[in-house]
């Protein structure tokens, strides 16, 4: 059924859903709210979250809203192979959690995300039975190899890298330039942040190299030259390709404030802007992914505001 849905129909539905995005007035009310309970009342009045939810916690209400969004996206998309690429990171989260739970002998079922590409029941049963045959081959191999690791950091690196490489391979089978541009920035972001973080923490080059993934607009051989360099030199190695001016500005600002989280936020904003520019394309996937990313950013902002109460 999903393959029969046209882009104009899907985009029409998305435009209708966008009307429910929180506006400036609601955001101000949430920021001014004295506590989480007041935030919950505001969100309930606005219709945010499942009306079946008991509105006892921000995390549950946000999760119920995103469950609805994910269901709509997956039901509407005319190109599930492309939208799935945006849900593979959810699988990465679940797999890392299950591996660490196995390592630390903890039950993590309640923390899993239901929106990944891999059926959650299948994934949990695979870990219970220690059988990975029904999972995608790259993921099965990574899980088997990660079971021998004792360092949670190494587990995270192995899983994240596998998912990124799966996305890269999938992009090779599709001609959608918009999605390729978006993920090129995501690959660059992974590599830029890995070098900055690794340099700041004094990691050996071998450890930083293990984090790098191909697929971005920056060549890996050029990125490797930035390992061990001072902050003031970094922009020289990342000022290439279609995003060179943005990368240069972001890294020059980093030399002034030394705030890595700002680098991460600005790279994420840059990737989002690529999709956002196509939010009104009635015959493409841009509006669908734009809505998904807007809702994810909305959810993240709500959680951040609630954490400060």
mmCIF file of C-alpha atoms in Angstrom:
data_model
loop_
_atom_site.group_PDB
_atom_site.id
_atom_site.type_symbol
_atom_site.label_atom_id
_atom_site.label_comp_id
_atom_site.label_asym_id
_atom_site.label_seq_id
_atom_site.Cartn_x
_atom_site.Cartn_y
_atom_site.Cartn_z
ATOM 1 C CA UNK A 1 0.000 0.000 0.000
ATOM 2 C CA UNK A 2 2.820 2.400 0.866
ATOM 3 C CA UNK A 3 4.236 2.141 -2.648
ATOM 4 C CA UNK A 4 0.884 3.273 -4.135
ATOM 5 C CA UNK A 5 0.805 6.572 -2.252
ATOM 6 C CA UNK A 6 1.702 9.580 -4.376
ATOM 7 C CA UNK A 7 3.924 12.421 -3.247
ATOM 8 C CA UNK A 8 1.194 15.082 -3.674
ATOM 9 C CA UNK A 9 -1.151 13.054 -1.444
ATOM 10 C CA UNK A 10 1.539 12.446 1.202
ATOM 11 C CA UNK A 11 2.688 16.072 1.162
ATOM 12 C CA UNK A 12 -0.898 17.258 1.495
ATOM 13 C CA UNK A 13 -1.304 15.181 4.644
ATOM 14 C CA UNK A 14 2.039 16.430 5.983
ATOM 15 C CA UNK A 15 1.013 20.058 5.432
ATOM 16 C CA UNK A 16 -2.107 19.364 7.462
ATOM 17 C CA UNK A 17 -0.033 17.851 10.289
ATOM 18 C CA UNK A 18 2.379 20.780 10.283
ATOM 19 C CA UNK A 19 -0.411 23.013 11.540
ATOM 20 C CA UNK A 20 -0.012 21.280 14.908
ATOM 21 C CA UNK A 21 3.645 22.222 15.338
ATOM 22 C CA UNK A 22 4.090 24.253 18.502
ATOM 23 C CA UNK A 23 4.031 27.977 17.781
ATOM 24 C CA UNK A 24 5.928 30.837 19.430
ATOM 25 C CA UNK A 25 3.158 31.478 21.971
ATOM 26 C CA UNK A 26 3.212 27.876 23.225
ATOM 27 C CA UNK A 27 7.015 27.857 23.383
ATOM 28 C CA UNK A 28 6.972 30.968 25.523
ATOM 29 C CA UNK A 29 4.383 29.425 27.829
ATOM 30 C CA UNK A 30 6.533 26.296 28.202
ATOM 31 C CA UNK A 31 9.607 28.367 29.005
ATOM 32 C CA UNK A 32 7.682 30.438 31.551
ATOM 33 C CA UNK A 33 6.080 27.378 33.191
ATOM 34 C CA UNK A 34 7.115 27.105 36.839
ATOM 35 C CA UNK A 35 7.480 23.328 36.801
ATOM 36 C CA UNK A 36 6.979 20.148 34.777
ATOM 37 C CA UNK A 37 3.358 19.770 35.859
ATOM 38 C CA UNK A 38 2.550 23.180 34.423
ATOM 39 C CA UNK A 39 4.281 22.201 31.187
ATOM 40 C CA UNK A 40 2.167 19.059 31.038
ATOM 41 C CA UNK A 41 -1.034 21.089 31.387
ATOM 42 C CA UNK A 42 0.043 23.393 28.561
ATOM 43 C CA UNK A 43 0.889 20.477 26.277
ATOM 44 C CA UNK A 44 -2.396 18.737 27.059
ATOM 45 C CA UNK A 45 -4.400 21.889 26.327
ATOM 46 C CA UNK A 46 -2.610 22.234 23.017
ATOM 47 C CA UNK A 47 -3.291 18.591 22.108
ATOM 48 C CA UNK A 48 0.321 17.503 22.150
ATOM 49 C CA UNK A 49 0.769 13.797 22.870
ATOM 50 C CA UNK A 50 -1.697 10.938 22.888
ATOM 51 C CA UNK A 51 -4.921 11.858 24.645
ATOM 52 C CA UNK A 52 -4.794 8.346 26.117
ATOM 53 C CA UNK A 53 -1.614 9.342 27.924
ATOM 54 C CA UNK A 54 -1.970 10.116 31.645
ATOM 55 C CA UNK A 55 0.186 13.257 31.331
ATOM 56 C CA UNK A 56 2.262 12.337 34.362
ATOM 57 C CA UNK A 57 5.671 12.895 32.796
ATOM 58 C CA UNK A 58 7.157 14.891 29.946
ATOM 59 C CA UNK A 59 9.147 11.897 28.715
ATOM 60 C CA UNK A 60 6.022 9.747 28.282
ATOM 61 C CA UNK A 61 4.027 12.508 26.606
ATOM 62 C CA UNK A 62 6.847 13.286 24.189
ATOM 63 C CA UNK A 63 7.256 9.575 23.441
ATOM 64 C CA UNK A 64 3.526 9.225 22.696
ATOM 65 C CA UNK A 65 3.648 12.209 20.331
ATOM 66 C CA UNK A 66 6.630 10.787 18.476
ATOM 67 C CA UNK A 67 4.927 7.373 18.242
ATOM 68 C CA UNK A 68 2.109 9.097 16.378
ATOM 69 C CA UNK A 69 4.541 10.977 14.124
ATOM 70 C CA UNK A 70 6.496 7.832 13.270
ATOM 71 C CA UNK A 71 3.316 5.934 12.459
ATOM 72 C CA UNK A 72 2.164 8.726 10.143
ATOM 73 C CA UNK A 73 5.533 8.987 8.394
ATOM 74 C CA UNK A 74 5.832 5.248 7.816
ATOM 75 C CA UNK A 75 2.228 5.005 6.616
ATOM 76 C CA UNK A 76 2.495 7.964 4.257
ATOM 77 C CA UNK A 77 5.907 7.738 2.668
ATOM 78 C CA UNK A 78 5.966 6.868 -1.040
ATOM 79 C CA UNK A 79 9.665 5.945 -0.595
ATOM 80 C CA UNK A 80 10.057 3.766 2.523
ATOM 81 C CA UNK A 81 13.615 2.821 1.551
ATOM 82 C CA UNK A 82 14.587 6.476 1.910
ATOM 83 C CA UNK A 83 12.632 7.272 5.062
ATOM 84 C CA UNK A 84 14.023 4.109 6.672
ATOM 85 C CA UNK A 85 17.473 5.714 6.527
ATOM 86 C CA UNK A 86 16.289 8.236 9.112
ATOM 87 C CA UNK A 87 15.158 5.436 11.427
ATOM 88 C CA UNK A 88 18.297 3.294 11.292
ATOM 89 C CA UNK A 89 19.871 5.415 14.083
ATOM 90 C CA UNK A 90 16.979 4.249 16.277
ATOM 91 C CA UNK A 91 18.140 0.680 15.622
ATOM 92 C CA UNK A 92 21.676 1.729 16.560
ATOM 93 C CA UNK A 93 20.376 3.071 19.875
ATOM 94 C CA UNK A 94 18.460 -0.146 20.611
ATOM 95 C CA UNK A 95 21.336 -2.442 19.675
ATOM 96 C CA UNK A 96 23.837 -0.489 21.785
ATOM 97 C CA UNK A 97 21.434 -0.550 24.715
ATOM 98 C CA UNK A 98 20.841 -4.293 24.436
ATOM 99 C CA UNK A 99 24.571 -5.016 24.113
ATOM 100 C CA UNK A 100 25.415 -2.892 27.137
ATOM 101 C CA UNK A 101 22.517 -4.427 29.047
ATOM 102 C CA UNK A 102 23.908 -7.871 28.263
ATOM 103 C CA UNK A 103 27.400 -6.777 29.293
ATOM 104 C CA UNK A 104 26.216 -5.264 32.582
ATOM 105 C CA UNK A 105 23.485 -7.898 33.147
ATOM 106 C CA UNK A 106 20.696 -5.310 33.267
ATOM 107 C CA UNK A 107 17.151 -5.355 31.898
ATOM 108 C CA UNK A 108 16.879 -2.486 29.426
ATOM 109 C CA UNK A 109 13.618 -3.396 27.672
ATOM 110 C CA UNK A 110 11.749 -0.369 29.033
ATOM 111 C CA UNK A 111 14.334 1.982 27.511
ATOM 112 C CA UNK A 112 14.111 0.705 23.928
ATOM 113 C CA UNK A 113 12.704 2.816 21.095
ATOM 114 C CA UNK A 114 9.888 1.218 19.072
ATOM 115 C CA UNK A 115 10.463 3.228 15.889
ATOM 116 C CA UNK A 116 13.507 1.529 14.395
ATOM 117 C CA UNK A 117 13.550 -0.284 11.061
ATOM 118 C CA UNK A 118 14.168 -3.647 12.733
ATOM 119 C CA UNK A 119 11.103 -5.093 14.421
ATOM 120 C CA UNK A 120 11.646 -4.583 18.155
ATOM 121 C CA UNK A 121 10.208 -7.978 19.120
ATOM 122 C CA UNK A 122 12.539 -9.699 16.656
ATOM 123 C CA UNK A 123 15.521 -7.761 17.972
ATOM 124 C CA UNK A 124 14.771 -8.596 21.612
ATOM 125 C CA UNK A 125 14.180 -12.280 20.798
ATOM 126 C CA UNK A 126 17.513 -12.387 18.972
ATOM 127 C CA UNK A 127 19.271 -11.250 22.132
ATOM 128 C CA UNK A 128 17.323 -13.684 24.303
ATOM 129 C CA UNK A 129 18.154 -16.616 22.019
ATOM 130 C CA UNK A 130 21.628 -15.406 21.008
ATOM 131 C CA UNK A 131 20.657 -15.952 17.392
ATOM 132 C CA UNK A 132 21.208 -13.203 14.827
ATOM 133 C CA UNK A 133 20.319 -14.972 11.569
ATOM 134 C CA UNK A 134 17.111 -12.992 11.030
ATOM 135 C CA UNK A 135 18.836 -9.617 11.397
ATOM 136 C CA UNK A 136 20.526 -7.705 8.537
ATOM 137 C CA UNK A 137 23.933 -9.285 7.948
ATOM 138 C CA UNK A 138 26.088 -6.223 8.821
ATOM 139 C CA UNK A 139 24.200 -5.805 12.087
ATOM 140 C CA UNK A 140 24.391 -9.524 12.920
ATOM 141 C CA UNK A 141 28.168 -9.504 12.385
ATOM 142 C CA UNK A 142 28.612 -6.371 14.484
ATOM 143 C CA UNK A 143 26.575 -7.798 17.360
ATOM 144 C CA UNK A 144 28.570 -11.033 17.343
ATOM 145 C CA UNK A 145 31.856 -9.108 17.364
ATOM 146 C CA UNK A 146 30.648 -6.675 20.030
ATOM 147 C CA UNK A 147 29.759 -9.503 22.412
ATOM 148 C CA UNK A 148 33.490 -9.954 22.907
ATOM 149 C CA UNK A 149 34.027 -6.302 23.837
ATOM 150 C CA UNK A 150 34.173 -5.119 27.434
ATOM 151 C CA UNK A 151 34.369 -1.379 26.770
ATOM 152 C CA UNK A 152 30.971 0.352 26.270
ATOM 153 C CA UNK A 153 32.716 3.011 24.173
ATOM 154 C CA UNK A 154 34.027 0.400 21.753
ATOM 155 C CA UNK A 155 30.560 -1.130 21.535
ATOM 156 C CA UNK A 156 29.038 2.236 20.664
ATOM 157 C CA UNK A 157 31.686 2.934 18.041
ATOM 158 C CA UNK A 158 31.220 -0.456 16.379
ATOM 159 C CA UNK A 159 27.426 -0.169 16.177
ATOM 160 C CA UNK A 160 27.334 3.478 15.090
ATOM 161 C CA UNK A 161 29.904 2.870 12.386
ATOM 162 C CA UNK A 162 27.986 -0.129 11.056
ATOM 163 C CA UNK A 163 24.766 1.870 10.826
ATOM 164 C CA UNK A 164 26.508 4.760 9.056
ATOM 165 C CA UNK A 165 28.078 2.367 6.571
ATOM 166 C CA UNK A 166 24.680 0.747 5.961
ATOM 167 C CA UNK A 167 23.243 4.182 5.215
ATOM 168 C CA UNK A 168 26.155 4.915 2.878
ATOM 169 C CA UNK A 169 25.614 1.650 1.009
ATOM 170 C CA UNK A 170 21.863 2.258 0.739
ATOM 171 C CA UNK A 171 22.453 5.727 -0.683
ATOM 172 C CA UNK A 172 24.494 4.136 -3.461
ATOM 173 C CA UNK A 173 21.323 2.435 -4.694
ATOM 174 C CA UNK A 174 19.275 5.641 -4.834
ATOM 175 C CA UNK A 175 19.524 8.759 -6.978
ATOM 176 C CA UNK A 176 17.847 11.146 -4.551
ATOM 177 C CA UNK A 177 20.294 14.046 -4.356
ATOM 178 C CA UNK A 178 18.495 15.755 -1.466
ATOM 179 C CA UNK A 179 18.921 12.780 0.862
ATOM 180 C CA UNK A 180 22.513 12.307 -0.307
ATOM 181 C CA UNK A 181 23.329 15.948 0.504
ATOM 182 C CA UNK A 182 21.776 15.582 3.953
ATOM 183 C CA UNK A 183 23.712 12.470 4.858
ATOM 184 C CA UNK A 184 26.948 13.820 3.360
ATOM 185 C CA UNK A 185 26.800 16.492 6.071
ATOM 186 C CA UNK A 186 25.989 13.848 8.683
ATOM 187 C CA UNK A 187 29.059 11.826 7.645
ATOM 188 C CA UNK A 188 31.196 14.986 7.690
ATOM 189 C CA UNK A 189 29.753 15.859 11.096
ATOM 190 C CA UNK A 190 30.708 12.447 12.503
ATOM 191 C CA UNK A 191 34.258 12.871 11.230
ATOM 192 C CA UNK A 192 34.723 16.508 12.260
ATOM 193 C CA UNK A 193 33.414 15.878 15.773
ATOM 194 C CA UNK A 194 35.532 12.726 16.115
ATOM 195 C CA UNK A 195 38.719 14.637 15.272
ATOM 196 C CA UNK A 196 37.912 17.608 17.501
ATOM 197 C CA UNK A 197 36.925 15.419 20.443
ATOM 198 C CA UNK A 198 39.841 13.044 19.949
ATOM 199 C CA UNK A 199 42.367 15.855 19.688
ATOM 200 C CA UNK A 200 40.974 17.570 22.786
ATOM 201 C CA UNK A 201 41.199 14.357 24.809
ATOM 202 C CA UNK A 202 44.616 13.415 23.482
ATOM 203 C CA UNK A 203 43.459 10.182 21.872
ATOM 204 C CA UNK A 204 45.973 8.278 19.726
ATOM 205 C CA UNK A 205 45.459 8.591 15.983
ATOM 206 C CA UNK A 206 44.443 4.914 15.755
ATOM 207 C CA UNK A 207 41.476 5.531 18.057
ATOM 208 C CA UNK A 208 40.327 8.579 16.103
ATOM 209 C CA UNK A 209 40.803 6.762 12.799
ATOM 210 C CA UNK A 210 38.495 3.998 14.024
ATOM 211 C CA UNK A 211 35.669 6.536 14.283
ATOM 212 C CA UNK A 212 35.929 7.936 10.764
ATOM 213 C CA UNK A 213 33.501 6.900 8.034
ATOM 214 C CA UNK A 214 33.587 7.615 4.285
ATOM 215 C CA UNK A 215 30.629 9.056 2.438
ATOM 216 C CA UNK A 216 30.842 12.749 3.225
ATOM 217 C CA UNK A 217 32.032 15.657 1.115
ATOM 218 C CA UNK A 218 35.406 15.637 2.895
ATOM 219 C CA UNK A 219 38.001 13.064 1.868
ATOM 220 C CA UNK A 220 39.115 10.744 4.651
ATOM 221 C CA UNK A 221 42.789 11.210 3.776
ATOM 222 C CA UNK A 222 42.429 14.975 4.280
ATOM 223 C CA UNK A 223 40.527 14.535 7.531
ATOM 224 C CA UNK A 224 43.280 12.294 8.905
ATOM 225 C CA UNK A 225 45.768 15.136 8.430
ATOM 226 C CA UNK A 226 43.817 17.125 11.046
ATOM 227 C CA UNK A 227 44.489 14.535 13.748
ATOM 228 C CA UNK A 228 46.803 15.979 16.368
ATOM 229 C CA UNK A 229 46.620 19.514 14.997
ATOM 230 C CA UNK A 230 45.826 22.564 17.130
ATOM 231 C CA UNK A 231 42.329 24.062 17.215
ATOM 232 C CA UNK A 232 43.485 27.085 15.214
ATOM 233 C CA UNK A 233 44.626 24.815 12.382
ATOM 234 C CA UNK A 234 41.548 22.623 12.098
ATOM 235 C CA UNK A 235 39.565 24.718 9.615
ATOM 236 C CA UNK A 236 42.364 24.321 7.065
ATOM 237 C CA UNK A 237 41.576 20.609 6.774
ATOM 238 C CA UNK A 238 37.789 20.925 6.666
ATOM 239 C CA UNK A 239 37.355 23.932 4.354
ATOM 240 C CA UNK A 240 36.701 21.903 1.230
ATOM 241 C CA UNK A 241 33.702 20.785 -0.777
ATOM 242 C CA UNK A 242 30.226 22.300 -1.102
ATOM 243 C CA UNK A 243 29.967 23.144 2.604
ATOM 244 C CA UNK A 244 33.475 24.605 2.993
ATOM 245 C CA UNK A 245 32.365 28.103 3.975
ATOM 246 C CA UNK A 246 29.962 26.825 6.647
ATOM 247 C CA UNK A 247 32.558 24.412 8.052
ATOM 248 C CA UNK A 248 35.215 27.143 8.106
ATOM 249 C CA UNK A 249 32.952 29.519 10.032
ATOM 250 C CA UNK A 250 31.885 26.845 12.521
ATOM 251 C CA UNK A 251 35.468 25.790 13.240
ATOM 252 C CA UNK A 252 36.779 29.339 13.463
ATOM 253 C CA UNK A 253 34.110 30.083 16.055
ATOM 254 C CA UNK A 254 35.109 26.923 17.930
ATOM 255 C CA UNK A 255 38.649 28.298 18.336
ATOM 256 C CA UNK A 256 37.108 31.256 20.173
ATOM 257 C CA UNK A 257 34.579 29.594 22.494
ATOM 258 C CA UNK A 258 35.861 25.971 22.643
ATOM 259 C CA UNK A 259 32.268 24.728 22.906
ATOM 260 C CA UNK A 260 32.037 21.351 21.175
ATOM 261 C CA UNK A 261 28.276 21.113 21.700
ATOM 262 C CA UNK A 262 27.872 24.290 19.624
ATOM 263 C CA UNK A 263 29.809 22.690 16.775
ATOM 264 C CA UNK A 264 27.490 19.684 16.963
ATOM 265 C CA UNK A 265 24.372 21.862 17.039
ATOM 266 C CA UNK A 266 25.474 23.996 14.086
ATOM 267 C CA UNK A 267 26.393 20.984 11.970
ATOM 268 C CA UNK A 268 22.978 19.505 12.759
ATOM 269 C CA UNK A 269 21.338 22.808 11.825
ATOM 270 C CA UNK A 270 23.258 22.814 8.539
ATOM 271 C CA UNK A 271 22.047 19.314 7.664
ATOM 272 C CA UNK A 272 18.484 20.244 8.620
ATOM 273 C CA UNK A 273 18.616 23.389 6.456
ATOM 274 C CA UNK A 274 19.264 21.220 3.382
ATOM 275 C CA UNK A 275 15.974 19.395 3.969
ATOM 276 C CA UNK A 276 14.106 22.497 5.131
ATOM 277 C CA UNK A 277 14.829 24.267 1.837
ATOM 278 C CA UNK A 278 12.687 21.637 0.103
ATOM 279 C CA UNK A 279 9.790 21.717 2.573
ATOM 280 C CA UNK A 280 7.367 22.921 -0.104
ATOM 281 C CA UNK A 281 8.270 20.446 -2.844
ATOM 282 C CA UNK A 282 4.959 18.760 -3.646
ATOM 283 C CA UNK A 283 6.619 16.069 -5.741
ATOM 284 C CA UNK A 284 9.514 15.040 -3.523
ATOM 285 C CA UNK A 285 10.397 13.581 -0.153
ATOM 286 C CA UNK A 286 11.597 16.906 1.278
ATOM 287 C CA UNK A 287 8.351 17.900 3.089
ATOM 288 C CA UNK A 288 8.014 14.446 4.668
ATOM 289 C CA UNK A 289 11.543 14.379 6.083
ATOM 290 C CA UNK A 290 11.300 18.050 7.031
ATOM 291 C CA UNK A 291 8.235 17.316 9.175
ATOM 292 C CA UNK A 292 9.951 14.338 10.822
ATOM 293 C CA UNK A 293 13.055 16.370 11.656
ATOM 294 C CA UNK A 294 10.989 19.316 12.889
ATOM 295 C CA UNK A 295 9.066 17.043 15.253
ATOM 296 C CA UNK A 296 12.285 15.474 16.524
ATOM 297 C CA UNK A 297 13.784 18.891 17.182
ATOM 298 C CA UNK A 298 10.549 19.962 18.850
ATOM 299 C CA UNK A 299 10.649 16.893 21.125
ATOM 300 C CA UNK A 300 14.286 17.536 22.017
ATOM 301 C CA UNK A 301 13.550 21.159 22.921
ATOM 302 C CA UNK A 302 10.640 20.152 25.159
ATOM 303 C CA UNK A 303 12.863 17.677 27.007
ATOM 304 C CA UNK A 304 15.578 20.308 27.456
ATOM 305 C CA UNK A 305 13.131 22.851 28.852
ATOM 306 C CA UNK A 306 11.669 20.259 31.231
ATOM 307 C CA UNK A 307 15.141 19.266 32.449
ATOM 308 C CA UNK A 308 15.766 22.822 33.586
ATOM 309 C CA UNK A 309 12.613 23.016 35.709
#
